[in-house]
Coordinates of C-alpha atoms and ligand atoms in Angstrom, one line a residue:
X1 CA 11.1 162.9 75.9
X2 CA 10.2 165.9 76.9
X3 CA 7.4 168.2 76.1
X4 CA 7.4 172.4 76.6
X5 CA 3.7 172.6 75.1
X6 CA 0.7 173.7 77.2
X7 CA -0.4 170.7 79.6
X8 CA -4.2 170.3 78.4
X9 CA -2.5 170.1 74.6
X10 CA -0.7 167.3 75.8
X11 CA -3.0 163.9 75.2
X12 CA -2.5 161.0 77.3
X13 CA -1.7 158.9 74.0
X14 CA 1.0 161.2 73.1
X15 CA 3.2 159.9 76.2
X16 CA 4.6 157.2 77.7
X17 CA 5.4 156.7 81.5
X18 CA 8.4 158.4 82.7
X19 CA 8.0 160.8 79.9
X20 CA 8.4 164.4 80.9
X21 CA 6.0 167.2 80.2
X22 CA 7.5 170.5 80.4
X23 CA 6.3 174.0 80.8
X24 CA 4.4 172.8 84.1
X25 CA 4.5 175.4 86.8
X26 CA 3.9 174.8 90.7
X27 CA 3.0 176.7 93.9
X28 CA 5.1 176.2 96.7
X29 CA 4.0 177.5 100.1
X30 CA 5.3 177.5 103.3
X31 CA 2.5 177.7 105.6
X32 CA 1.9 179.4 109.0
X33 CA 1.9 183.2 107.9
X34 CA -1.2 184.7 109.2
X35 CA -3.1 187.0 106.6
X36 CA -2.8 190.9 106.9
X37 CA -3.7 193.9 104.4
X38 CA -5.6 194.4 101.4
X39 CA -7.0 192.4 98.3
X40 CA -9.2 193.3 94.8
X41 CA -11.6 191.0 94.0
X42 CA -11.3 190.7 89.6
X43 CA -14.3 190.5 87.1
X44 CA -16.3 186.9 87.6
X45 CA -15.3 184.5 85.2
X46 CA -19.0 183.3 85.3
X47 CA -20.2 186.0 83.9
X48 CA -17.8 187.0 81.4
X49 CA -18.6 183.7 79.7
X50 CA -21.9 184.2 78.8
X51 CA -21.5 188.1 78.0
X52 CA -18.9 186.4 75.2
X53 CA -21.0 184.6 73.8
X54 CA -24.0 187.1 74.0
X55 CA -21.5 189.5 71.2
X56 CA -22.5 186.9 69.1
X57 CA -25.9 187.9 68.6
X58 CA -24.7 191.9 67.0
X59 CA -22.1 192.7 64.3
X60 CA -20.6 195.3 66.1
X61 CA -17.9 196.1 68.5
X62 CA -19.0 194.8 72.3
X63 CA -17.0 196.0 74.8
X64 CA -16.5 194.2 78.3
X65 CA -15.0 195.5 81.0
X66 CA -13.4 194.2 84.6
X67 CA -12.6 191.3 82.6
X68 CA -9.9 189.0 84.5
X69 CA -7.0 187.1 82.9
X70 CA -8.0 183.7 82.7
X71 CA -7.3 180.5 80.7
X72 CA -11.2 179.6 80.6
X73 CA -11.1 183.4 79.5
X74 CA -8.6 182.9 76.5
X75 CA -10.1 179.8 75.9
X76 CA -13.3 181.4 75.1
X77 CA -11.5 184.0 73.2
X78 CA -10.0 180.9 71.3
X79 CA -13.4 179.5 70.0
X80 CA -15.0 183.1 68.8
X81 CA -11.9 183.8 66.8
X82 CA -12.8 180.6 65.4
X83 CA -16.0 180.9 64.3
X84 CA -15.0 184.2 62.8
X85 CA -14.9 186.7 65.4
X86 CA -12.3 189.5 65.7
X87 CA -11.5 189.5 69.5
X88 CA -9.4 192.3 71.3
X89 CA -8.1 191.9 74.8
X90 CA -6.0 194.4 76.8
X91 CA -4.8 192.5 79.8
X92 CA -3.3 195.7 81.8
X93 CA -7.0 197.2 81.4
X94 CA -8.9 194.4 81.4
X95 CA -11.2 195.5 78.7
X96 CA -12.1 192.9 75.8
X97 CA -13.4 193.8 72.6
X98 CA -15.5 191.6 70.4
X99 CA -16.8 192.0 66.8
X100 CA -18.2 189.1 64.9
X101 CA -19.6 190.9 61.3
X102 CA -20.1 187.1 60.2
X103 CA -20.2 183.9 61.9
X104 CA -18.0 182.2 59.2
X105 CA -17.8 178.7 61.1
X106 CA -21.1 178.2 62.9
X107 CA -18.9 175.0 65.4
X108 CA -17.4 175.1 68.4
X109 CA -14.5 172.2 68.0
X110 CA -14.1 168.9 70.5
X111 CA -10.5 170.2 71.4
X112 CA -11.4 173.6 73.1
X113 CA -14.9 172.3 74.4
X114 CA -13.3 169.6 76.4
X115 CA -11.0 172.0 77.9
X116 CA -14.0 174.5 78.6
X117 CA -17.2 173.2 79.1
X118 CA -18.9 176.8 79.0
X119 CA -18.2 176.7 75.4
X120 CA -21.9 175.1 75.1
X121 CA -22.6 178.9 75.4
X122 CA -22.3 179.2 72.0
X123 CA -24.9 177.3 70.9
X124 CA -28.3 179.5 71.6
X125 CA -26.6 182.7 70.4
X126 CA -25.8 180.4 67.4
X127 CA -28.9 179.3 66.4
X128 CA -30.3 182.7 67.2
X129 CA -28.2 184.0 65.0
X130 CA -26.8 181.8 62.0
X131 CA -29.9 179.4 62.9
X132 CA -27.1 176.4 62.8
X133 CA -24.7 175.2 64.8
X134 CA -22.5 172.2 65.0
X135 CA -20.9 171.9 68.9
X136 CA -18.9 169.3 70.6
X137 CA -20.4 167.4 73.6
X138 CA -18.7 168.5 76.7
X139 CA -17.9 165.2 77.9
X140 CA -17.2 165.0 81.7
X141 CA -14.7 166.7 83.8
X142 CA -13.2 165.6 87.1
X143 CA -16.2 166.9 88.9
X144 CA -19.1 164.8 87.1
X145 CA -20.3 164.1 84.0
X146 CA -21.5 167.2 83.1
X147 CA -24.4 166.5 80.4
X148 CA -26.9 169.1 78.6
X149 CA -29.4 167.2 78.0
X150 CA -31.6 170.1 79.4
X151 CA -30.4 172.6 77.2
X152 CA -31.1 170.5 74.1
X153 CA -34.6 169.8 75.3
X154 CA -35.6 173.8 75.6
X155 CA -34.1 174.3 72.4
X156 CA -35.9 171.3 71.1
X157 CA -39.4 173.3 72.7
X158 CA -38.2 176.5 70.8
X159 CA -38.5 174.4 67.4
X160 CA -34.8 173.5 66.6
X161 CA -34.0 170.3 65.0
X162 CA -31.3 169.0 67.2
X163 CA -29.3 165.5 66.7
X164 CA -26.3 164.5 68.4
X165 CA -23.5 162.6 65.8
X166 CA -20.4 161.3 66.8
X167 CA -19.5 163.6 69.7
X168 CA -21.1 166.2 68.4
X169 CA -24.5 168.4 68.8
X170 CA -25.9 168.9 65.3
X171 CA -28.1 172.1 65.6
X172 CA -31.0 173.9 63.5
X173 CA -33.5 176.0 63.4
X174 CA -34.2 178.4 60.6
X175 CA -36.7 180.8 63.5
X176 CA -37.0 179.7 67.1
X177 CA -40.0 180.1 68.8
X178 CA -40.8 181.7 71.9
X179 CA -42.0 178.4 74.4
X180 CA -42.7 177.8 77.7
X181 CA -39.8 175.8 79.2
X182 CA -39.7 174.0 83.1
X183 CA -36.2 173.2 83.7
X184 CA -36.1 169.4 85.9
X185 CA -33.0 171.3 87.3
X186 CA -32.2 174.8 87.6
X187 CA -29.2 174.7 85.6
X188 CA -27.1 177.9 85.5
X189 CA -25.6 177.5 82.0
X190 CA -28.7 176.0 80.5
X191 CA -30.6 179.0 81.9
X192 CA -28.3 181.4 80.0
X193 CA -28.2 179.3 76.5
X194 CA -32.4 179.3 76.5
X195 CA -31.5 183.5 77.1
X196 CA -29.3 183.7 74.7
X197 CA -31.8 181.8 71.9
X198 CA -34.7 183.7 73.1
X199 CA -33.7 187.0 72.8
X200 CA -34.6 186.6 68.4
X201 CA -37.7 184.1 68.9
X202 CA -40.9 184.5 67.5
X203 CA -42.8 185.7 70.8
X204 CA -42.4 185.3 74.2
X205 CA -40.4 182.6 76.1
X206 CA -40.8 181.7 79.7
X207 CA -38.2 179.7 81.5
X208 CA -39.5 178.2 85.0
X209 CA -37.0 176.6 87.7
X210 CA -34.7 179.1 86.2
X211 CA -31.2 179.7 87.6
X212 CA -30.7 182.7 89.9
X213 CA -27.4 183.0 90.7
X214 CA -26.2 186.3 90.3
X215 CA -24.2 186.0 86.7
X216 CA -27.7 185.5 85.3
X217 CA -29.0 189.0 86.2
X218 CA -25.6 190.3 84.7
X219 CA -26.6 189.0 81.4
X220 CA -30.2 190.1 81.6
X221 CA -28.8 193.5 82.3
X222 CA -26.4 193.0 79.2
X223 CA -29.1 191.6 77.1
X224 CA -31.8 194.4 77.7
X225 CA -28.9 197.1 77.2
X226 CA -28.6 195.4 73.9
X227 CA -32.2 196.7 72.8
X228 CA -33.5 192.8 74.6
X229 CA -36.5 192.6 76.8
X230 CA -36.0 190.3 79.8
X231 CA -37.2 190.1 83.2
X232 CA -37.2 188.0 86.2
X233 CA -33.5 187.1 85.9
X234 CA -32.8 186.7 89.9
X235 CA -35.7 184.7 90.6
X236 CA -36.9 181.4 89.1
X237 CA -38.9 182.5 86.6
X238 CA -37.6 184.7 83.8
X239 CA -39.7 186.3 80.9
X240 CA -37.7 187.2 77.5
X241 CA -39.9 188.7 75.0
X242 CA -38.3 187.9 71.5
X243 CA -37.0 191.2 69.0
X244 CA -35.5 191.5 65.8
X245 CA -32.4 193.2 66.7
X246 CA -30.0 194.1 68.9
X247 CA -26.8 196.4 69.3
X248 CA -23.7 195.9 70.1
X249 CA -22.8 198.0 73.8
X250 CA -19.9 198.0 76.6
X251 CA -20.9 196.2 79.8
X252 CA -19.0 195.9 83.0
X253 CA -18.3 192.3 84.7
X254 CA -20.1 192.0 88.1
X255 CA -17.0 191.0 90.6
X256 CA -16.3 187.2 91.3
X257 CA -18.9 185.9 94.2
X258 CA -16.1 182.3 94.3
X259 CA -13.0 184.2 94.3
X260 CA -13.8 186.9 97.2
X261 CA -15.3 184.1 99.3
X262 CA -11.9 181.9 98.7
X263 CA -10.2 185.3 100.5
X264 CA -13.1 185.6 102.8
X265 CA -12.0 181.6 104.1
X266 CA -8.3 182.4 103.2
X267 CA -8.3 185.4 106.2
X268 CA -10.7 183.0 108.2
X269 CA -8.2 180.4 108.3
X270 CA -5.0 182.1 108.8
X271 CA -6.7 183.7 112.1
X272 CA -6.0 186.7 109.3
X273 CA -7.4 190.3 109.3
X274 CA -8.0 191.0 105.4
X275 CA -9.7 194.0 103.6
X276 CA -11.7 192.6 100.6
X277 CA -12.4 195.6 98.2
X278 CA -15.1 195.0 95.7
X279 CA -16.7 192.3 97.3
X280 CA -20.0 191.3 96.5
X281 CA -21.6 190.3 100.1
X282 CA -24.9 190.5 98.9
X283 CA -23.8 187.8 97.1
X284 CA -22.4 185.3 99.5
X285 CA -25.2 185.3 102.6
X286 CA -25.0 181.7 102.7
X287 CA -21.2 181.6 102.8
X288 CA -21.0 184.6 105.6
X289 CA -23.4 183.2 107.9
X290 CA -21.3 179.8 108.0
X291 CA -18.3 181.9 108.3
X292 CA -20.3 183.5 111.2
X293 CA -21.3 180.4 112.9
X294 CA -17.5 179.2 113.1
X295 CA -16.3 182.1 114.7
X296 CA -15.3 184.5 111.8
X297 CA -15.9 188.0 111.9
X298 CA -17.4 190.0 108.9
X299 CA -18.0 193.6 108.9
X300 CA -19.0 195.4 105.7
X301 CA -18.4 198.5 104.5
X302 CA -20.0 199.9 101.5
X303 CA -18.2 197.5 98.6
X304 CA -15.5 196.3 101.4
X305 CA -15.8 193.4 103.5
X306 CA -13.6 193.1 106.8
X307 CA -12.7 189.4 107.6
X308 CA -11.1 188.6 110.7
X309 CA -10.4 185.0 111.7
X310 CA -10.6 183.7 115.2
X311 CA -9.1 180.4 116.7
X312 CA -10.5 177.7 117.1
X313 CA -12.9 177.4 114.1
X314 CA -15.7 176.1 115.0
X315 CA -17.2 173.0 113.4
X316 CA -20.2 173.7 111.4
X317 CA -22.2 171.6 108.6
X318 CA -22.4 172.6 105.1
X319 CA -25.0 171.6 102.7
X320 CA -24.5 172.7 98.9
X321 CA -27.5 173.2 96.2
X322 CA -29.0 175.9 93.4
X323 CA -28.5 179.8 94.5
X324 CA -28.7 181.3 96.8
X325 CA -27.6 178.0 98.7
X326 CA -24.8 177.5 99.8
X327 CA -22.5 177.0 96.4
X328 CA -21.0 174.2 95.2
X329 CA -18.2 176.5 94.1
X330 CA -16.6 177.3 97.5
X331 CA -17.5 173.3 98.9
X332 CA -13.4 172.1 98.3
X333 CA -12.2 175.7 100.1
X334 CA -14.7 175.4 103.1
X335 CA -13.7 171.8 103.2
X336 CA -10.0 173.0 103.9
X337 CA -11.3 175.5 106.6
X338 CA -13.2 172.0 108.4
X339 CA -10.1 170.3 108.7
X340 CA -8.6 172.1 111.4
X341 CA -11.6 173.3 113.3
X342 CA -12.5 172.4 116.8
X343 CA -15.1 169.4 116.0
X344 CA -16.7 167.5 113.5
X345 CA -18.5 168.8 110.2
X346 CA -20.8 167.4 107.9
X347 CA -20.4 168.7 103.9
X348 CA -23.3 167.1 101.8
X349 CA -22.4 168.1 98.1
X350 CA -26.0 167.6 96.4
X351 CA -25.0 169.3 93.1
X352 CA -22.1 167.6 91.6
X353 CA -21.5 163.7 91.4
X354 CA -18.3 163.8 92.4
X355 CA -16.7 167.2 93.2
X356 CA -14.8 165.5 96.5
X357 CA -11.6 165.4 94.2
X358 CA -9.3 167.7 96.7
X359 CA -10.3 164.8 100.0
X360 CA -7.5 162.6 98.8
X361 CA -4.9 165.2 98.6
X362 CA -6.2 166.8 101.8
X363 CA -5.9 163.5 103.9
X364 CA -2.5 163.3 102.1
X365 CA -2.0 166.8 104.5
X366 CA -3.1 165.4 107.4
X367 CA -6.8 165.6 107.3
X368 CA -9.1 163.3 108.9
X369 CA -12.4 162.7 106.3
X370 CA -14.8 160.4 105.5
X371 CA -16.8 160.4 102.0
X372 CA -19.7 158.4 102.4
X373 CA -21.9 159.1 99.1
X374 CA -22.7 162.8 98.7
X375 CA -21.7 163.2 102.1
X376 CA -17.9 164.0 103.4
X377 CA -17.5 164.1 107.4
X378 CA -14.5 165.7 108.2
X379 CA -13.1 165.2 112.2
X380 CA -10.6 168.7 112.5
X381 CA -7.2 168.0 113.4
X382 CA -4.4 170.5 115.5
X383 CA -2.8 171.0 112.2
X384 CA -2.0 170.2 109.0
X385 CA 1.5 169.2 107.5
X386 CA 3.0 170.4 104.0
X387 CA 3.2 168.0 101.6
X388 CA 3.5 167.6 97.6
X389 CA -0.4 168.0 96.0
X390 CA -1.9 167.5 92.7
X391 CA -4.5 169.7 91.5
X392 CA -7.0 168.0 89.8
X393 CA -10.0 170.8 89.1
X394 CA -10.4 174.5 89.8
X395 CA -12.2 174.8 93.0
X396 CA -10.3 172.0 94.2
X397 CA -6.9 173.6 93.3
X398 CA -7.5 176.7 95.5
X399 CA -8.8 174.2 98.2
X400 CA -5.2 172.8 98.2
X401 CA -3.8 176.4 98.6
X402 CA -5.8 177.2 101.3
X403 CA -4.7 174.4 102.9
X404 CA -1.2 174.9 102.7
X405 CA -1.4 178.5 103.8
X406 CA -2.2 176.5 107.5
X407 CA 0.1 173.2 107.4
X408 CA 3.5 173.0 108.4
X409 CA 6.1 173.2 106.1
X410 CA 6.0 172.9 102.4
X411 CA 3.4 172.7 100.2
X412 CA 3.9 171.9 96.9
X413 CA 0.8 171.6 94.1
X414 CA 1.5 170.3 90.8
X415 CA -0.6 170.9 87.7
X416 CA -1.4 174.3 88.6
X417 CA -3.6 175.4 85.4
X418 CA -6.7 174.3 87.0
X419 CA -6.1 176.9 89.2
X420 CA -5.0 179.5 86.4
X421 CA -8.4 178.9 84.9
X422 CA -10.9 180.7 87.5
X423 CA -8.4 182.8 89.8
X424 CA -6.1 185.2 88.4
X425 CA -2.5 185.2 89.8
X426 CA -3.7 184.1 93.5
X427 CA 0.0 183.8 94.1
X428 CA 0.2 187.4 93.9
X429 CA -2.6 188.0 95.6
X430 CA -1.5 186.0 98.3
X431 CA 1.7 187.6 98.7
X432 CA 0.4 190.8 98.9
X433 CA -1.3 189.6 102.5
X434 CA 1.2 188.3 103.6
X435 CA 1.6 184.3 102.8
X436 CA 5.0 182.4 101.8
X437 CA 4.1 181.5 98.4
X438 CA 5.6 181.3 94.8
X439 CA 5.0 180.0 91.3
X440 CA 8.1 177.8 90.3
X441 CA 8.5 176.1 87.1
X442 CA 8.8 172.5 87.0
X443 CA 9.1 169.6 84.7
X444 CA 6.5 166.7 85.4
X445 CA 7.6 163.7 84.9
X446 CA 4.3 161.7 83.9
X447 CA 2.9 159.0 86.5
X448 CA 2.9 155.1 86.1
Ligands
LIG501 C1 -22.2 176.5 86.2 O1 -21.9 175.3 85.6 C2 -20.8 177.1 86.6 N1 -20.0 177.3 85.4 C3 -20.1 176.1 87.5 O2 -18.9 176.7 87.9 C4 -20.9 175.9 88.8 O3 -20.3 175.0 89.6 C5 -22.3 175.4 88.4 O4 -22.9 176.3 87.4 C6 -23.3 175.3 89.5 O5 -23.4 176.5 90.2 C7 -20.2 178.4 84.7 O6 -21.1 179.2 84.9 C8 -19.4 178.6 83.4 P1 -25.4 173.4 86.0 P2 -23.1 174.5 84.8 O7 -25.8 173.2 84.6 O8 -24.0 175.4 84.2 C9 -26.9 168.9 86.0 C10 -16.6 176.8 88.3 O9 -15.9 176.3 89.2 N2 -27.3 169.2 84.6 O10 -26.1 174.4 86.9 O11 -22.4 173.5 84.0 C11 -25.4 168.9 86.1 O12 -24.9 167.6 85.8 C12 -17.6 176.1 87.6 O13 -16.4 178.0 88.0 C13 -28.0 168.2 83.9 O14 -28.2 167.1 84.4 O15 -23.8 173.8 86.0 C14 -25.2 169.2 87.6 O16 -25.3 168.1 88.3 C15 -17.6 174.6 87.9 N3 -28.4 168.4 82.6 C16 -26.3 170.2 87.9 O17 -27.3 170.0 86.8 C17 -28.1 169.6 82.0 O18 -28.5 169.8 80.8 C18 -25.9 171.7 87.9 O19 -25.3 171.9 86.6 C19 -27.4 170.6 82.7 C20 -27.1 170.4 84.0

């Protein structure tokens, strides 16, 4: 049998082994090629999420620009139209429009909320707004199990009543109340939901152990254009006094912190001399100065960052945790960078319970690594050697690519729209400096 739908449509009881799914696509790259020239970071896909689901809170036309073409993006677009919104998105532009004049269908559905867990962004703006709400539980992903248990506790604080039936978070709250809220864990989409509710609470509401990575000051920014009053986004405590309304306005999308530093290690790697343009260095100290310590050169200019790689790499231990540590996001790509260096490295992933997906497939390559617990210690090799990958989450995907860009021979990664959902057209991008690499399609044939 064979299937020409979109992979994540397809469920597991649906097939049988042998079956074959079609409409897959791979990347095929023939590593070696050093990295030369040019590359545009796009819009971060971090951010746009939560300005999405920040339109929710005016009736009128919000306009976002620098706004990347994504899956999680159209995903996202998916669920608003949904719940009633008219959404507009110009793909040669990259501006998106959003109107939402009435929430007709306060839910966000277990069939895109599986596929996108940032759909739980839906459910502060929600309750702010139609003071009900009815969203699916995540559920896990490949990288951990993913709960929000934190978010439901704040909103609990701000006076919602909040039960949880059969998959799904039953919300409501006919006025929330400003509250003072200590997040256990400074969780970066639980930080923008309590935002998001906030913003029409009676009062003030103070989040402590906030999250501070950079996408959170993008929505503050949004949200006080909007007519909100927030401050402190950036540090660990932010202060968002409640109002009673807000317009709709056109913001601009920060550029993506994980996708420059995945061409920051891609130039690094390939012993490459690549231009970033729009990249957002004050963003990624932590990443630089590791890049630094292994040998790779980094000179800014203005908006533009220089990266020249030098060989050998040298070893160096990585330790992940909360901005502005060093992010969990760009763990699987530095990984591929430690398995060729000079020595040995120690990566200590302390955010995410299991986000050492992309080991297997790298030891597949050639790599020498040892998990122990959070811990992975990866002995560098000479080089690695092509061989056929799966992809099995985002960050892991482009830790694959990375990877092939070095080995020799052919690399071939399967199940590709992990990668489509956080980088847009890295093939392309790739090209453009220089690599051997292509997007073919390819039936899958599923696995015993
Ligand atoms: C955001 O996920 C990002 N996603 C992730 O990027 C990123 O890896 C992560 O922050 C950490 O930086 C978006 O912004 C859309 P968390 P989020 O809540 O908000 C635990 C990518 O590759 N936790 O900060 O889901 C949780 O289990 C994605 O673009 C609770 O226990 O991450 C995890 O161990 C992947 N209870 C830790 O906190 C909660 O209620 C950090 O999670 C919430 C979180």
């Amino acid at each position: 049998m064979v299937y020409c739908i979109e992979p994540e449509q397809v469920s597991l009881t649906d097939l049988t082994v042998g079956d074959t799914v079609g409409n897959m696509e791979k990347i095929v790259i023939e590593g070696g090629n050093r990295l030369v020239g040019t590359v545009e970071v796009s819009g971060a896909k971090n951010a746009v999420l939560p300005l999405m689901a920040a339109s929710l809170l005016v009736d009128g036309w919000t306009t976002i620009t620098n706004v990347p073409s994504l899956r999680d993006i159209a995903t996202f677009n998916r669920l608003l139209s949904h719940m009633g919104a008219e959404v507009e998105y110009a793909k040669e532009t990259g501006v998106l429009r959003i109107r939402t004049p009435e929430i007709t269908v306060p839910e966000a559905p277990y069939d895109l909320v599986k596929t996108m867990r940032a759909s739980v962004l839906v459910l502060g703006p929600l309750l702010a707004r139609n003071h009900r709400a009815r969203v699916s539980l995540p559920g896990g992903c490949a990288i951990g199990a993913r709960p929000i248990d934190l978010h439901l506790k704040a909103l609990t604080q701000m006076g919602a009543e909040i039960s949880v039936e059969h998959g799904y978070v039953e919300a409501k709250a006919d006025r929330l109340k400003g509250a003072r809220i200590r997040f256990d864990y400074p969780t970066v989409t639980g930080t923008e939901n309590i935002m998001l509710a906030a913003v029409y609470a009676d009062g003030q509401t103070v989040i402590e152990n906030a999250a501070m990575e950079p996408e959170i000051l993008c929505l503050a920014n949004a949200l006080n254009s909007m007519g909100g009053f927030v401050s402190g986004a950036g540090t660990d405590t932010i202060k968002i006094e409640g109002v009673k309304e807000l317009s709709a306005v056109e913001v601009d999308v920060i550029p993506d912190r994980i996708e420059a530093g995945t061409f920051m290690i891609a130039s690094a790697m390939t012993k490459g001399n690549v231009l970033i343009k729009n990249c957002p260095i004050t963003f990624l100290e932590a990443l630089t100065l590791k890049l630094q310590e292994a040998g790779t050169s980094v000179e800014v200019s203005g908006n533009d960052v220089r990266v020249i790689g030098d060989f050998p790499v040298r070893s160096v231990d990585i330790k992940t945790g909360p901005y502005p540590a060093f992010p969990t996001d760009m763990q699987a790509q530095m990984m591929a960078m430690m398995s060729i260096s000079s020595g040995l490295s120690v990566i200590t992933e302390t955010v995410f319970e299991n986000r050492f997906m992309h080991v297997g497939e790298l030891k597949r390559m050639g790599a020498d690594i040892t998990v122990d617990g959070k811990s992975a210690v990866v002995k560098g090799v000479r080089s690695l050697s092509g061989a056929p990958l799966m992809a099995t989450d985002l960050r892991a995907s482009a830790s694959l690519v990375l990877a092939g860009l070095v080995a020799d021979g052919i690399t071939e990664i399967s199940r590709i729209y992990h990668l489509d959902r956080g980088y847009e057209t890295i093939e392309n991008k790739l090209m453009g400096l220089g690599a051997t690499i292509s997007r073919v399609r390819a039936d899958s044939v599923v696995p015993a």
